[in-house]
Tab-separated table of C-alpha atoms and ligand atoms in Angstrom:
chain	number	residue	atom	x	y	z
A	1197	MET	CA	0.000	0.000	0.000
A	1198	LYS	CA	1.126	3.493	-0.745
A	1199	ALA	CA	2.296	5.414	2.281
A	1200	SER	CA	0.437	8.496	1.071
A	1201	SER	CA	-2.902	6.711	1.349
A	1202	LEU	CA	-2.157	5.688	4.927
A	1203	ASN	CA	-1.086	9.219	5.754
A	1204	ASN	CA	-4.311	10.575	4.290
A	1205	GLN	CA	-6.318	8.288	6.512
A	1206	ILE	CA	-4.358	9.360	9.589
A	1207	ASP	CA	-4.920	12.997	8.621
A	1208	ASP	CA	-8.617	12.304	8.247
A	1209	LEU	CA	-8.791	10.808	11.749
A	1210	PHE	CA	-7.050	13.777	13.352
A	1211	PHE	CA	-8.978	16.293	11.290
A	1212	LYS	CA	-12.196	14.797	12.649
A	1213	ALA	CA	-10.900	14.423	16.220
A	1214	LYS	CA	-9.606	17.993	16.410
A	1215	LYS	CA	-13.003	19.310	15.435
A	1216	TYR	CA	-14.432	18.377	18.816
A	1217	LEU	CA	-11.629	17.336	21.177
A	1218	PRO	CA	-9.187	19.465	23.182
A	1219	LYS	CA	-5.456	19.131	22.511
A	1220	LYS	CA	-4.820	16.851	25.484
A	1221	GLU	CA	-7.313	14.269	24.227
A	1222	VAL	CA	-6.000	14.465	20.660
A	1223	GLU	CA	-2.528	13.681	22.016
A	1224	LYS	CA	-3.909	10.649	23.793
A	1225	ILE	CA	-5.360	9.431	20.504
A	1226	GLN	CA	-1.961	9.966	18.857
A	1227	MET	CA	-0.417	7.750	21.542
A	1228	ALA	CA	-3.020	5.055	20.967
A	1229	LEU	CA	-2.313	5.206	17.237
A	1230	ASP	CA	1.442	4.884	17.840
A	1231	LEU	CA	0.970	1.916	20.140
A	1232	ALA	CA	-1.444	0.195	17.747
A	1233	SER	CA	0.853	0.872	14.758
A	1234	SER	CA	3.829	-0.721	16.429
A	1235	ALA	CA	1.763	-3.677	17.677
A	1236	HIS	CA	0.335	-4.414	14.208
A	1237	LYS	CA	3.588	-3.627	12.439
A	1238	SER	CA	4.199	-5.817	9.370
A	1239	GLN	CA	0.689	-7.309	9.560
A	1240	LYS	CA	-1.387	-7.035	6.407
A	1241	ARG	CA	-5.086	-7.149	5.564
A	1242	MET	CA	-6.417	-9.432	2.818
A	1243	SER	CA	-6.577	-6.348	0.619
A	1244	GLY	CA	-2.807	-5.987	0.913
A	1245	ASP	CA	-3.206	-2.863	3.052
A	1246	ASP	CA	-1.259	-2.435	6.251
A	1247	PHE	CA	-3.372	-3.837	9.064
A	1248	ILE	CA	-3.391	-0.518	10.916
A	1249	VAL	CA	-5.760	0.849	8.252
A	1250	HIS	CA	-8.539	-1.228	9.820
A	1251	PRO	CA	-8.339	0.197	13.371
A	1252	ILE	CA	-7.915	3.668	11.892
A	1253	GLN	CA	-11.080	3.344	9.819
A	1254	THR	CA	-12.928	1.992	12.842
A	1255	ALA	CA	-11.808	5.007	14.876
A	1256	ILE	CA	-12.744	7.461	12.097
A	1257	ARG	CA	-16.284	6.100	12.035
A	1258	LEU	CA	-16.578	6.794	15.775
A	1259	ALA	CA	-14.966	10.230	15.541
A	1260	GLU	CA	-17.635	11.102	12.971
A	1261	ILE	CA	-20.256	10.681	15.658
A	1262	ARG	CA	-18.020	12.551	18.128
A	1263	LEU	CA	-17.707	9.687	20.553
A	1264	ASP	CA	-15.603	10.272	23.646
A	1265	PRO	CA	-11.788	9.910	23.408
A	1266	ASP	CA	-11.601	6.693	25.464
A	1267	ALA	CA	-13.745	4.959	22.884
A	1268	ILE	CA	-11.594	6.301	20.026
A	1269	CYS	CA	-8.431	4.972	21.739
A	1270	ALA	CA	-10.120	1.627	22.347
A	1271	ALA	CA	-11.151	1.485	18.672
A	1272	LEU	CA	-7.515	1.962	17.638
A	1273	LEU	CA	-6.460	-0.857	19.956
A	1274	HIS	CA	-9.475	-3.139	19.440
A	1275	ASP	CA	-7.613	-5.929	17.592
A	1276	ALA	CA	-4.331	-5.571	19.441
A	1277	ILE	CA	-4.979	-7.952	22.350
A	1278	GLU	CA	-6.131	-10.783	20.145
A	1279	ASP	CA	-3.778	-10.404	17.204
A	1280	THR	CA	-0.540	-9.097	18.724
A	1281	ASN	CA	1.471	-9.658	21.856
A	1282	ILE	CA	0.698	-6.269	23.301
A	1283	ASP	CA	1.018	-5.841	27.055
A	1284	LYS	CA	-2.372	-5.252	28.676
A	1285	ASN	CA	-0.800	-3.504	31.637
A	1286	LYS	CA	0.725	-1.015	29.284
A	1287	ILE	CA	-2.691	-0.112	27.892
A	1288	LYS	CA	-3.952	0.291	31.436
A	1289	LYS	CA	-1.010	2.388	32.552
A	1290	VAL	CA	-0.961	4.727	29.580
A	1291	PHE	CA	-4.667	5.052	28.812
A	1292	GLY	CA	-6.435	4.106	32.035
A	1293	PRO	CA	-8.577	1.170	33.120
A	1294	GLU	CA	-11.585	2.323	31.111
A	1295	VAL	CA	-9.806	2.013	27.757
A	1296	LEU	CA	-8.450	-1.414	28.714
A	1297	SER	CA	-11.876	-2.581	29.777
A	1298	LEU	CA	-13.387	-1.411	26.472
A	1299	VAL	CA	-10.687	-3.194	24.465
A	1300	GLU	CA	-11.119	-6.377	26.483
A	1301	SER	CA	-14.886	-6.333	26.135
A	1302	VAL	CA	-14.694	-5.895	22.366
A	1303	THR	CA	-12.150	-8.739	22.190
A	1304	LYS	CA	-14.320	-11.035	24.288
A	1305	LEU	CA	-17.348	-10.447	22.122
A	1306	GLY	CA	-15.631	-12.214	19.291
A	1307	ASN	CA	-17.757	-12.831	16.281
A	1308	VAL	CA	-21.228	-14.165	15.861
A	1309	ARG	CA	-20.889	-16.833	13.240
A	1310	ILE	CA	-24.131	-17.991	11.800
A	1311	LYS	CA	-24.153	-21.024	9.585
A	1312	LYS	CA	-27.861	-21.288	9.006
A	1313	SER	CA	-30.085	-18.302	8.691
A	1314	TRP	CA	-31.148	-17.139	12.143
A	1315	PHE	CA	-34.674	-16.871	10.707
A	1316	PRO	CA	-36.625	-18.955	11.260
A	1317	TYR	CA	-34.523	-20.519	13.944
A	1318	LEU	CA	-37.428	-22.663	15.135
A	1319	ARG	CA	-36.795	-25.033	12.271
A	1320	VAL	CA	-33.376	-25.929	13.610
A	1321	GLN	CA	-32.452	-29.554	12.962
A	1322	LYS	CA	-31.284	-31.723	15.850
A	1323	SER	CA	-27.773	-31.891	14.414
A	1324	GLU	CA	-27.579	-28.126	14.368
A	1325	ILE	CA	-28.555	-27.608	17.981
A	1326	PRO	CA	-25.006	-27.004	19.248
A	1327	GLU	CA	-24.559	-24.343	16.564
A	1328	PHE	CA	-27.896	-22.782	17.453
A	1329	GLU	CA	-27.031	-22.746	21.149
A	1330	ARG	CA	-23.722	-21.110	20.397
A	1331	GLN	CA	-25.458	-18.361	18.444
A	1332	VAL	CA	-27.926	-17.700	21.224
A	1333	GLU	CA	-25.087	-17.601	23.725
A	1334	THR	CA	-23.089	-15.163	21.593
A	1335	LEU	CA	-26.067	-12.873	21.255
A	1336	ARG	CA	-26.619	-13.022	24.998
A	1337	LYS	CA	-22.990	-12.050	25.528
A	1338	MET	CA	-23.362	-9.093	23.200
A	1339	LEU	CA	-26.473	-7.798	24.885
A	1340	VAL	CA	-24.954	-8.174	28.340
A	1341	ALA	CA	-21.837	-6.312	27.202
A	1342	MET	CA	-24.038	-3.592	25.757
A	1343	ALA	CA	-25.960	-3.339	29.006
A	1344	SER	CA	-22.752	-2.615	30.897
A	1345	ASP	CA	-21.264	-0.163	28.378
A	1346	ILE	CA	-22.949	0.732	25.127
A	1347	ARG	CA	-19.637	1.912	23.647
A	1348	VAL	CA	-18.533	-1.729	23.360
A	1349	ILE	CA	-21.169	-2.352	20.742
A	1350	LEU	CA	-20.529	0.968	19.008
A	1351	ILE	CA	-16.885	-0.047	18.505
A	1352	LYS	CA	-18.020	-3.481	17.321
A	1353	LEU	CA	-20.432	-1.960	14.813
A	1354	ALA	CA	-17.786	0.448	13.478
A	1355	ASP	CA	-15.419	-2.550	13.142
A	1356	LYS	CA	-18.130	-4.469	11.216
A	1357	ILE	CA	-18.747	-1.574	8.859
A	1358	HIS	CA	-15.102	-1.464	7.817
A	1359	ASN	CA	-15.036	-5.225	7.362
A	1360	LEU	CA	-18.081	-4.935	5.103
A	1361	GLU	CA	-16.429	-2.138	3.149
A	1362	THR	CA	-13.499	-4.422	2.373
A	1363	LEU	CA	-15.509	-7.604	1.813
A	1364	SER	CA	-14.541	-7.899	-1.856
A	1365	HIS	CA	-10.999	-8.828	-0.791
A	1366	LEU	CA	-12.149	-11.911	1.091
A	1367	PRO	CA	-12.501	-15.355	-0.502
A	1368	GLU	CA	-15.857	-15.671	-2.194
A	1369	GLU	CA	-17.213	-18.357	0.141
A	1370	LYS	CA	-16.816	-16.101	3.154
A	1371	ARG	CA	-18.403	-12.995	1.694
A	1372	GLU	CA	-22.002	-14.097	1.724
A	1373	ARG	CA	-21.888	-15.393	5.285
A	1374	ILE	CA	-20.404	-12.198	6.664
A	1375	ALA	CA	-22.855	-10.079	4.698
A	1376	ARG	CA	-25.779	-12.134	5.986
A	1377	GLU	CA	-24.604	-11.773	9.582
A	1378	ALA	CA	-24.586	-8.039	9.071
A	1379	ILE	CA	-28.160	-8.007	7.800
A	1380	GLU	CA	-29.519	-10.479	10.319
A	1381	ILE	CA	-27.653	-9.535	13.497
A	1382	TYR	CA	-25.722	-6.279	13.412
A	1383	ALA	CA	-28.130	-4.109	11.423
A	1384	PRO	CA	-31.066	-4.954	13.733
A	1385	LEU	CA	-28.825	-4.202	16.703
A	1386	ALA	CA	-27.993	-0.773	15.292
A	1387	ALA	CA	-31.681	-0.188	14.580
A	1388	ARG	CA	-32.624	-1.122	18.113
A	1389	LEU	CA	-30.217	1.551	19.372
A	1390	GLY	CA	-31.830	4.091	17.080
A	1391	MET	CA	-28.734	4.286	14.862
A	1392	GLY	CA	-30.640	4.452	11.610
A	1393	LYS	CA	-27.699	5.695	9.605
A	1394	TRP	CA	-25.352	2.851	10.558
A	1395	LYS	CA	-28.109	0.302	10.058
A	1396	GLY	CA	-28.628	1.631	6.536
A	1397	ILE	CA	-24.907	1.719	5.763
A	1398	MET	CA	-24.457	-1.904	6.869
A	1399	GLU	CA	-27.463	-3.196	4.963
A	1400	ASP	CA	-26.443	-1.472	1.757
A	1401	LEU	CA	-22.877	-2.781	1.994
A	1402	ALA	CA	-24.178	-6.315	2.571
A	1403	PHE	CA	-27.079	-6.291	0.084
A	1404	PRO	CA	-25.055	-6.955	-3.131
A	1405	TYR	CA	-23.398	-10.027	-1.548
A	1406	VAL	CA	-26.588	-11.513	-0.138
A	1407	LEU	CA	-28.940	-10.868	-3.075
A	1408	PRO	CA	-26.759	-9.848	-6.033
A	1409	LYS	CA	-29.422	-10.297	-8.712
A	1410	GLU	CA	-32.080	-8.338	-6.820
A	1411	TYR	CA	-29.591	-5.596	-5.985
A	1412	ASN	CA	-28.602	-5.045	-9.612
A	1413	GLU	CA	-32.176	-5.165	-10.912
A	1414	LEU	CA	-33.378	-2.683	-8.337
A	1415	ARG	CA	-30.623	-0.201	-9.091
A	1416	ALA	CA	-31.168	-0.388	-12.831
A	1417	LEU	CA	-34.864	0.257	-12.282
A	1418	ALA	CA	-34.612	2.960	-9.638
A	1419	ILE	CA	-31.665	5.152	-10.579
A	1420	PRO	CA	-33.384	7.009	-13.461
A	1421	LYS	CA	-36.532	7.493	-11.325
A	1422	ILE	CA	-34.500	8.833	-8.409
A	1423	LYS	CA	-32.885	11.419	-10.673
A	1424	ASP	CA	-36.244	12.672	-11.992
A	1425	ARG	CA	-37.726	12.718	-8.558
A	1426	GLU	CA	-34.888	14.682	-7.017
A	1427	LYS	CA	-35.161	17.343	-9.701
A	1428	TYR	CA	-38.855	17.724	-8.954
A	1429	LEU	CA	-38.359	17.819	-5.169
A	1430	ARG	CA	-35.744	20.533	-5.475
A	1431	GLU	CA	-38.243	22.737	-7.286
A	1432	ILE	CA	-40.944	22.100	-4.684
A	1433	SER	CA	-38.543	22.711	-1.804
A	1434	ASN	CA	-37.277	25.975	-3.223
A	1435	LYS	CA	-40.819	27.267	-2.953
A	1436	VAL	CA	-40.917	26.301	0.744
A	1437	LYS	CA	-37.476	27.735	1.337
A	1438	SER	CA	-38.162	31.154	-0.117
A	1439	LEU	CA	-41.391	31.474	1.881
A	1440	LEU	CA	-39.632	30.445	5.100
A	1441	GLU	CA	-36.903	32.998	4.473
A	1442	LYS	CA	-39.548	35.705	4.377
A	1443	ASP	CA	-40.329	34.589	7.953
A	1444	SER	CA	-36.581	34.840	8.741
A	1445	ILE	CA	-36.269	31.084	9.068
A	1446	ARG	CA	-33.155	29.729	7.373
A	1447	PRO	CA	-33.704	26.029	6.785
A	1448	GLU	CA	-31.202	23.411	5.674
A	1449	ILE	CA	-32.943	21.206	3.149
A	1450	GLU	CA	-31.599	17.703	2.548
A	1451	PHE	CA	-32.615	15.200	-0.075
A	1452	ARG	CA	-31.881	11.650	0.930
A	1453	ALA	CA	-32.504	8.819	-1.468
A	1454	LYS	CA	-33.987	5.842	0.310
A	1455	ARG	CA	-31.380	3.209	1.042
A	1456	TRP	CA	-31.291	0.320	-1.433
A	1457	TYR	CA	-32.006	-2.431	1.021
A	1458	SER	CA	-34.839	-0.633	2.733
A	1459	LEU	CA	-36.347	0.207	-0.659
A	1460	TYR	CA	-36.085	-3.460	-1.590
A	1461	LYS	CA	-37.779	-4.528	1.669
A	1462	LYS	CA	-40.573	-2.013	1.255
A	1463	MET	CA	-41.321	-3.157	-2.283
A	1464	GLN	CA	-41.379	-6.759	-1.108
A	1465	LYS	CA	-43.605	-6.033	1.849
A	1466	TYR	CA	-46.282	-4.131	-0.035
A	1467	ASP	CA	-45.683	-5.867	-3.339
A	1468	GLU	CA	-45.653	-2.468	-4.961
A	1469	GLY	CA	-43.942	-0.875	-7.891
A	1470	LEU	CA	-41.585	2.047	-7.567
A	1471	GLU	CA	-44.181	4.613	-8.633
A	1472	LYS	CA	-46.198	3.879	-5.484
A	1473	ILE	CA	-43.304	4.624	-3.168
A	1474	HIS	CA	-43.604	8.240	-2.069
A	1475	ASP	CA	-40.484	8.373	0.054
A	1476	LEU	CA	-38.053	7.251	-2.642
A	1477	ILE	CA	-36.322	10.450	-1.650
A	1478	ALA	CA	-36.975	11.984	1.756
A	1479	VAL	CA	-37.135	15.746	1.949
A	1480	ARG	CA	-35.729	16.849	5.278
A	1481	ILE	CA	-36.175	20.387	6.422
A	1482	ILE	CA	-33.809	21.152	9.275
A	1483	VAL	CA	-34.481	24.298	11.263
A	1484	SER	CA	-33.106	25.717	14.491
A	1485	SER	CA	-35.952	25.423	17.015
A	1486	ILE	CA	-39.073	23.427	17.816
A	1487	GLU	CA	-41.150	26.531	17.210
A	1488	GLU	CA	-39.719	26.805	13.711
A	1489	CYS	CA	-40.625	23.155	13.081
A	1490	TYR	CA	-44.306	23.888	13.665
A	1491	THR	CA	-44.156	27.141	11.688
A	1492	THR	CA	-42.703	25.203	8.774
A	1493	LEU	CA	-45.401	22.530	9.015
A	1494	GLY	CA	-48.108	25.226	9.009
A	1495	LEU	CA	-46.563	26.896	6.012
A	1496	ILE	CA	-46.418	23.648	4.019
A	1497	HIS	CA	-50.067	22.949	4.831
A	1498	SER	CA	-51.029	26.441	3.696
A	1499	LEU	CA	-49.407	25.690	0.333
A	1500	TRP	CA	-50.679	22.160	-0.224
A	1501	LYS	CA	-53.372	19.905	1.195
A	1502	PRO	CA	-52.091	17.181	3.530
A	1503	LEU	CA	-53.181	13.560	3.192
A	1504	VAL	CA	-55.504	12.565	6.009
A	1505	GLY	CA	-53.838	10.425	8.652
A	1506	ARG	CA	-50.326	11.117	7.410
A	1507	ILE	CA	-49.456	13.993	9.732
A	1508	LYS	CA	-47.231	12.586	12.474
A	1509	ASP	CA	-46.061	14.619	15.441
A	1510	TYR	CA	-43.073	12.713	16.808
A	1511	ILE	CA	-41.934	15.893	18.547
A	1512	ALA	CA	-44.810	15.829	21.022
A	1513	LEU	CA	-44.794	12.018	21.049
A	1514	PRO	CA	-41.238	10.763	20.421
A	1515	LYS	CA	-40.665	7.145	19.436
A	1516	PRO	CA	-39.236	4.993	22.248
A	1517	ASN	CA	-35.811	5.024	20.607
A	1518	GLY	CA	-35.889	8.812	20.995
A	1519	TYR	CA	-36.730	9.682	17.366
A	1520	GLN	CA	-38.331	13.118	16.999
A	1521	SER	CA	-39.587	14.823	13.863
A	1522	LEU	CA	-42.733	16.147	12.213
A	1523	HIS	CA	-43.893	14.207	9.167
A	1524	THR	CA	-46.485	15.216	6.643
A	1525	THR	CA	-47.455	14.018	3.200
A	1526	VAL	CA	-49.109	16.498	0.847
A	1527	PHE	CA	-50.658	16.709	-2.617
A	1528	THR	CA	-48.693	19.248	-4.599
A	1529	ASP	CA	-50.289	21.468	-7.252
A	1530	ASP	CA	-49.673	19.010	-10.049
A	1531	GLY	CA	-51.244	16.168	-8.071
A	1532	LYS	CA	-47.987	14.551	-7.008
A	1533	ILE	CA	-47.499	13.207	-3.503
A	1534	VAL	CA	-44.570	14.483	-1.435
A	1535	GLU	CA	-43.499	13.611	2.097
A	1536	PHE	CA	-41.712	16.169	4.264
A	1537	GLN	CA	-39.788	15.540	7.479
A	1538	ILE	CA	-39.214	18.586	9.651
A	1539	ARG	CA	-36.821	18.624	12.599
A	1540	THR	CA	-34.135	20.511	14.505
A	1541	VAL	CA	-30.394	19.828	14.206
A	1542	GLU	CA	-30.406	17.923	17.526
A	1543	MET	CA	-33.333	15.790	16.398
A	1544	ASN	CA	-31.496	15.037	13.179
A	1545	ASN	CA	-28.453	13.809	15.123
A	1546	GLN	CA	-30.671	11.689	17.315
A	1547	ALA	CA	-32.385	10.227	14.238
A	1548	GLU	CA	-29.096	9.251	12.622
A	1549	PHE	CA	-27.077	8.202	15.636
A	1550	GLY	CA	-29.661	7.345	18.316
A	1551	ILE	CA	-28.103	6.322	21.588
A	1552	ALA	CA	-24.655	7.328	20.385
A	1553	SER	CA	-25.754	10.956	20.294
A	1554	HIS	CA	-25.895	10.837	24.110
A	1555	TRP	CA	-22.250	9.804	24.208
A	1556	VAL	CA	-21.113	12.782	22.209
A	1557	TYR	CA	-18.047	14.224	23.849
A	1558	SER	CA	-18.520	17.369	25.845
A	1559	GLU	CA	-15.840	19.214	27.768
A	1560	ASP	CA	-18.387	20.196	30.341
A	1561	LYS	CA	-18.654	17.065	32.465
A	1562	LYS	CA	-21.878	18.256	34.041
A	1563	SER	CA	-23.675	18.171	30.737
A	1564	ARG	CA	-22.921	14.465	30.317
A	1565	ASN	CA	-26.117	13.064	31.629
A	1566	PRO	CA	-25.650	9.397	32.566
A	1567	SER	CA	-29.370	8.646	32.808
A	1568	LYS	CA	-29.855	9.630	29.183
A	1569	ARG	CA	-27.275	7.025	28.259
A	1570	GLU	CA	-29.190	4.166	29.772
A	1571	VAL	CA	-31.307	2.008	27.580
A	1572	GLN	CA	-34.222	0.634	29.530
A	1573	TRP	CA	-34.755	-2.512	27.477
A	1574	LEU	CA	-31.071	-3.415	27.867
A	1575	LYS	CA	-31.259	-2.994	31.617
A	1576	ASP	CA	-34.380	-5.165	31.655
A	1577	PHE	CA	-32.716	-7.750	29.434
A	1578	TYR	CA	-29.740	-7.907	31.765
A	1579	GLN	CA	-31.986	-8.711	34.727
A	1580	ILE	CA	-34.165	-11.215	32.884
A	1581	GLN	CA	-31.379	-13.224	31.227
A	1582	LYS	CA	-29.850	-14.011	34.615
A	1583	LYS	CA	-32.938	-16.022	35.553
A	1584	VAL	CA	-33.354	-17.929	32.307
A	1585	ASN	CA	-31.940	-21.424	31.993
A	1586	SER	CA	-33.299	-22.822	28.747
A	1587	VAL	CA	-31.789	-21.869	25.407
A	1588	ASP	CA	-35.206	-21.778	23.754
A	1589	GLU	CA	-36.519	-19.305	26.269
A	1590	LEU	CA	-33.439	-17.140	25.895
A	1591	ALA	CA	-33.781	-17.273	22.109
A	1592	ASP	CA	-37.404	-16.151	22.464
A	1593	ILE	CA	-36.397	-13.197	24.583
A	1594	ILE	CA	-33.665	-12.137	22.187
A	1595	ARG	CA	-35.958	-12.532	19.211
A	1596	MET	CA	-38.629	-10.446	20.927
A	1597	ASP	CA	-36.212	-7.755	22.082
A	1598	LEU	CA	-34.131	-7.440	18.989
A	1599	PHE	CA	-35.918	-8.635	15.921
A	1600	LYS	CA	-39.625	-8.129	16.522
A	1601	ASN	CA	-41.245	-4.880	15.599
A	1602	ARG	CA	-41.805	-2.771	18.660
A	1603	ILE	CA	-44.701	-0.585	19.660
A	1604	PHE	CA	-44.860	1.984	22.375
A	1605	ALA	CA	-47.737	2.720	24.692
A	1606	PHE	CA	-48.137	5.273	27.458
A	1607	THR	CA	-49.228	5.211	31.065
A	1608	PRO	CA	-51.837	7.874	31.941
A	1609	LEU	CA	-48.917	9.885	33.369
A	1610	GLY	CA	-47.090	9.777	30.055
A	1611	ASP	CA	-44.377	7.169	30.786
A	1612	VAL	CA	-43.473	5.224	27.665
A	1613	LYS	CA	-43.493	1.429	27.624
A	1614	ASP	CA	-41.561	-0.208	24.848
A	1615	LEU	CA	-43.241	-3.533	23.940
A	1616	PRO	CA	-43.138	-6.106	21.124
A	1617	SER	CA	-45.923	-5.725	18.556
A	1618	GLY	CA	-48.952	-7.786	19.536
A	1619	ALA	CA	-48.475	-6.985	23.230
A	1620	THR	CA	-51.614	-6.735	25.367
A	1621	PRO	CA	-52.689	-4.832	28.510
A	1622	VAL	CA	-51.390	-7.786	30.561
A	1623	ASP	CA	-47.892	-7.311	29.097
A	1624	PHE	CA	-48.226	-3.602	29.719
A	1625	ALA	CA	-49.253	-4.208	33.364
A	1626	TYR	CA	-46.254	-6.482	34.004
A	1627	SER	CA	-43.932	-3.977	32.350
A	1628	ILE	CA	-44.968	-1.402	34.969
A	1629	HIS	CA	-44.543	-3.683	37.962
A	1630	THR	CA	-44.973	-7.361	38.834
A	1631	ASP	CA	-47.651	-6.433	41.393
A	1632	ILE	CA	-49.656	-4.456	38.857
A	1633	GLY	CA	-49.548	-7.474	36.542
A	1634	ASP	CA	-50.600	-9.898	39.261
A	1635	LYS	CA	-53.490	-7.741	40.468
A	1636	CYS	CA	-54.707	-6.672	37.063
A	1637	ILE	CA	-58.458	-7.135	36.420
A	1638	GLY	CA	-59.064	-4.914	33.406
A	1639	ALA	CA	-57.807	-2.048	31.322
A	1640	LYS	CA	-58.847	1.227	29.790
A	1641	ILE	CA	-57.279	1.965	26.425
A	1642	ASN	CA	-57.516	5.617	25.427
A	1643	GLY	CA	-60.197	6.070	28.071
A	1644	LYS	CA	-62.369	3.107	27.031
A	1645	ILE	CA	-62.707	-0.209	28.839
A	1646	ALA	CA	-61.047	-2.914	26.706
A	1647	PRO	CA	-60.568	-6.690	27.077
A	1648	LEU	CA	-57.235	-7.864	28.473
A	1649	ASP	CA	-56.381	-9.671	25.238
A	1650	THR	CA	-56.623	-6.502	23.108
A	1651	LYS	CA	-53.560	-5.984	20.933
A	1652	LEU	CA	-52.120	-2.596	21.819
A	1653	GLN	CA	-51.429	-0.075	19.076
A	1654	ASN	CA	-48.621	2.409	18.822
A	1655	GLY	CA	-49.363	5.483	20.941
A	1656	ASP	CA	-52.192	3.938	23.017
A	1657	ILE	CA	-52.667	5.318	26.499
A	1658	VAL	CA	-53.256	2.392	28.805
A	1659	GLU	CA	-54.669	2.511	32.296
A	1660	ILE	CA	-54.545	-0.748	34.235
A	1661	LEU	CA	-57.382	-1.488	36.638
A	1662	THR	CA	-56.335	-3.533	39.659
A	1663	LYS	CA	-57.928	-5.202	42.651
A	1664	LYS	CA	-56.066	-6.124	45.819
A	1665	SER	CA	-57.414	-9.686	45.964
A	1666	ALA	CA	-56.908	-10.431	42.248
A	1667	LYS	CA	-54.555	-13.146	40.968
A	1668	PRO	CA	-53.062	-13.979	37.558
A	1669	HIS	CA	-55.056	-16.364	35.335
A	1670	ALA	CA	-53.530	-19.292	33.467
A	1671	ASP	CA	-55.524	-18.400	30.349
A	1672	TRP	CA	-53.581	-15.138	30.063
A	1673	LEU	CA	-50.905	-17.367	28.568
A	1674	ASN	CA	-53.107	-17.565	25.457
A	1675	PHE	CA	-52.343	-13.961	24.626
A	1676	ALA	CA	-49.534	-12.554	26.806
A	1677	LYS	CA	-46.543	-11.776	24.600
A	1678	THR	CA	-43.497	-10.678	26.563
A	1679	PRO	CA	-41.249	-13.351	28.042
A	1680	PHE	CA	-41.312	-11.457	31.350
A	1681	ALA	CA	-45.125	-11.478	31.682
A	1682	ARG	CA	-45.321	-15.106	30.524
A	1683	GLY	CA	-42.693	-16.169	33.047
A	1684	GLN	CA	-44.534	-14.483	35.902
A	1685	ILE	CA	-47.909	-15.961	34.905
A	1686	LYS	CA	-46.465	-19.471	34.546
A	1687	ARG	CA	-44.761	-19.265	37.914
A	1688	LYS	CA	-47.890	-18.092	39.702
A	1689	THR	CA	-50.521	-20.272	38.055
A	1690	GLY	CA	-48.616	-23.467	37.263
B	2644	MN	MN1	-11.490	-5.543	13.905
């Protein structure tokens, strides 16, 4: 590899780090780079590149989301314990116990290797059971590591992304497996953390290796349409922009083509042609305050009629992963349908980087709010997995937590409960407290009495009615969804 290319990559890393880190922290990163470079010296990647390129690219990905310097150092050293004879004590002495612990956790995670598709795992053959158990165990390990420090998984995901970027250098028989792992395991993990951008990046890197024919057909079909559509959207948006500027609002307007894999999935799901897909390109209007978001929405609606039922206020009612935005779909003057997403800069960061946006480095230690960094479902998972002893049950929990669509419902006081789709008031009751579940006799959904087996919908407000003398019923098992509720009911009625 040419030295100039390596130097460019190092420059890129420090350019990005200096944008948000003080000198002292940048120096620490330089030391981590020096240590990693000497440890990996003379090692090569399959591409022929010096090995150090890989940790550097992993670190760059994390510097882009302005992760704290300990995580950047750990990213630079993430393959050093396993692949070199580096001295752990040295890492600890120079960089502190936190960096060492991050590096060790990433090393311990290892790789999830899936032979058979994880879906549908229920059809596992007897001979494959050890493999299946190993997969479940690896996923458990990952989730437990995430529960203790989310940065471990962020480093792992950044590592995966670079491996996907360089997949073409691997032997052909390995490519598809690694790409499939990304789509089946790592992309859903990123999604569950609200990291929509990384999820999309991983899926689109993996897509051509998993479904090459479909990938090529879709691109050939969509690229000309995307070009036409973008031209049209720019015209429409200029109208909005000039009106907003009269109100002294200076919006950033972004046009984002839908990611290939998510476009593919959407067409499969609805069995629809491209012309029916209105969000082929998303129009994002980014303004500087919440007030300006609503002003912008009002202005768009004064220009064009909105489609009924398509106005979504995720600012007042954020999604459980923290996503906030206003969405509206309108008929434009020439009868076309256009979707707008309106949000602030902070909301845009949250939408792209989810949980990671709470780890953004800040010099002011007081503004680093630890409670915002906690992920409730991970904390719950950590507690629940300790009590589970069958692999099937554990697999169910992981499937529910990670791969099932989620809905969110509210208590009358506005607390959000994050539940798998199909969850019922009984699941909701147990998610508040075991006692509330046990003593539950009925429920009001959005103010109306509803049966306990009602499937909750996104945004429902659920009030649980309880009675002191009440007890769980065995027939709740016919409809309760969450592993936690089911476990409690079984224990108390069996
Ligand atoms: Mn690596």
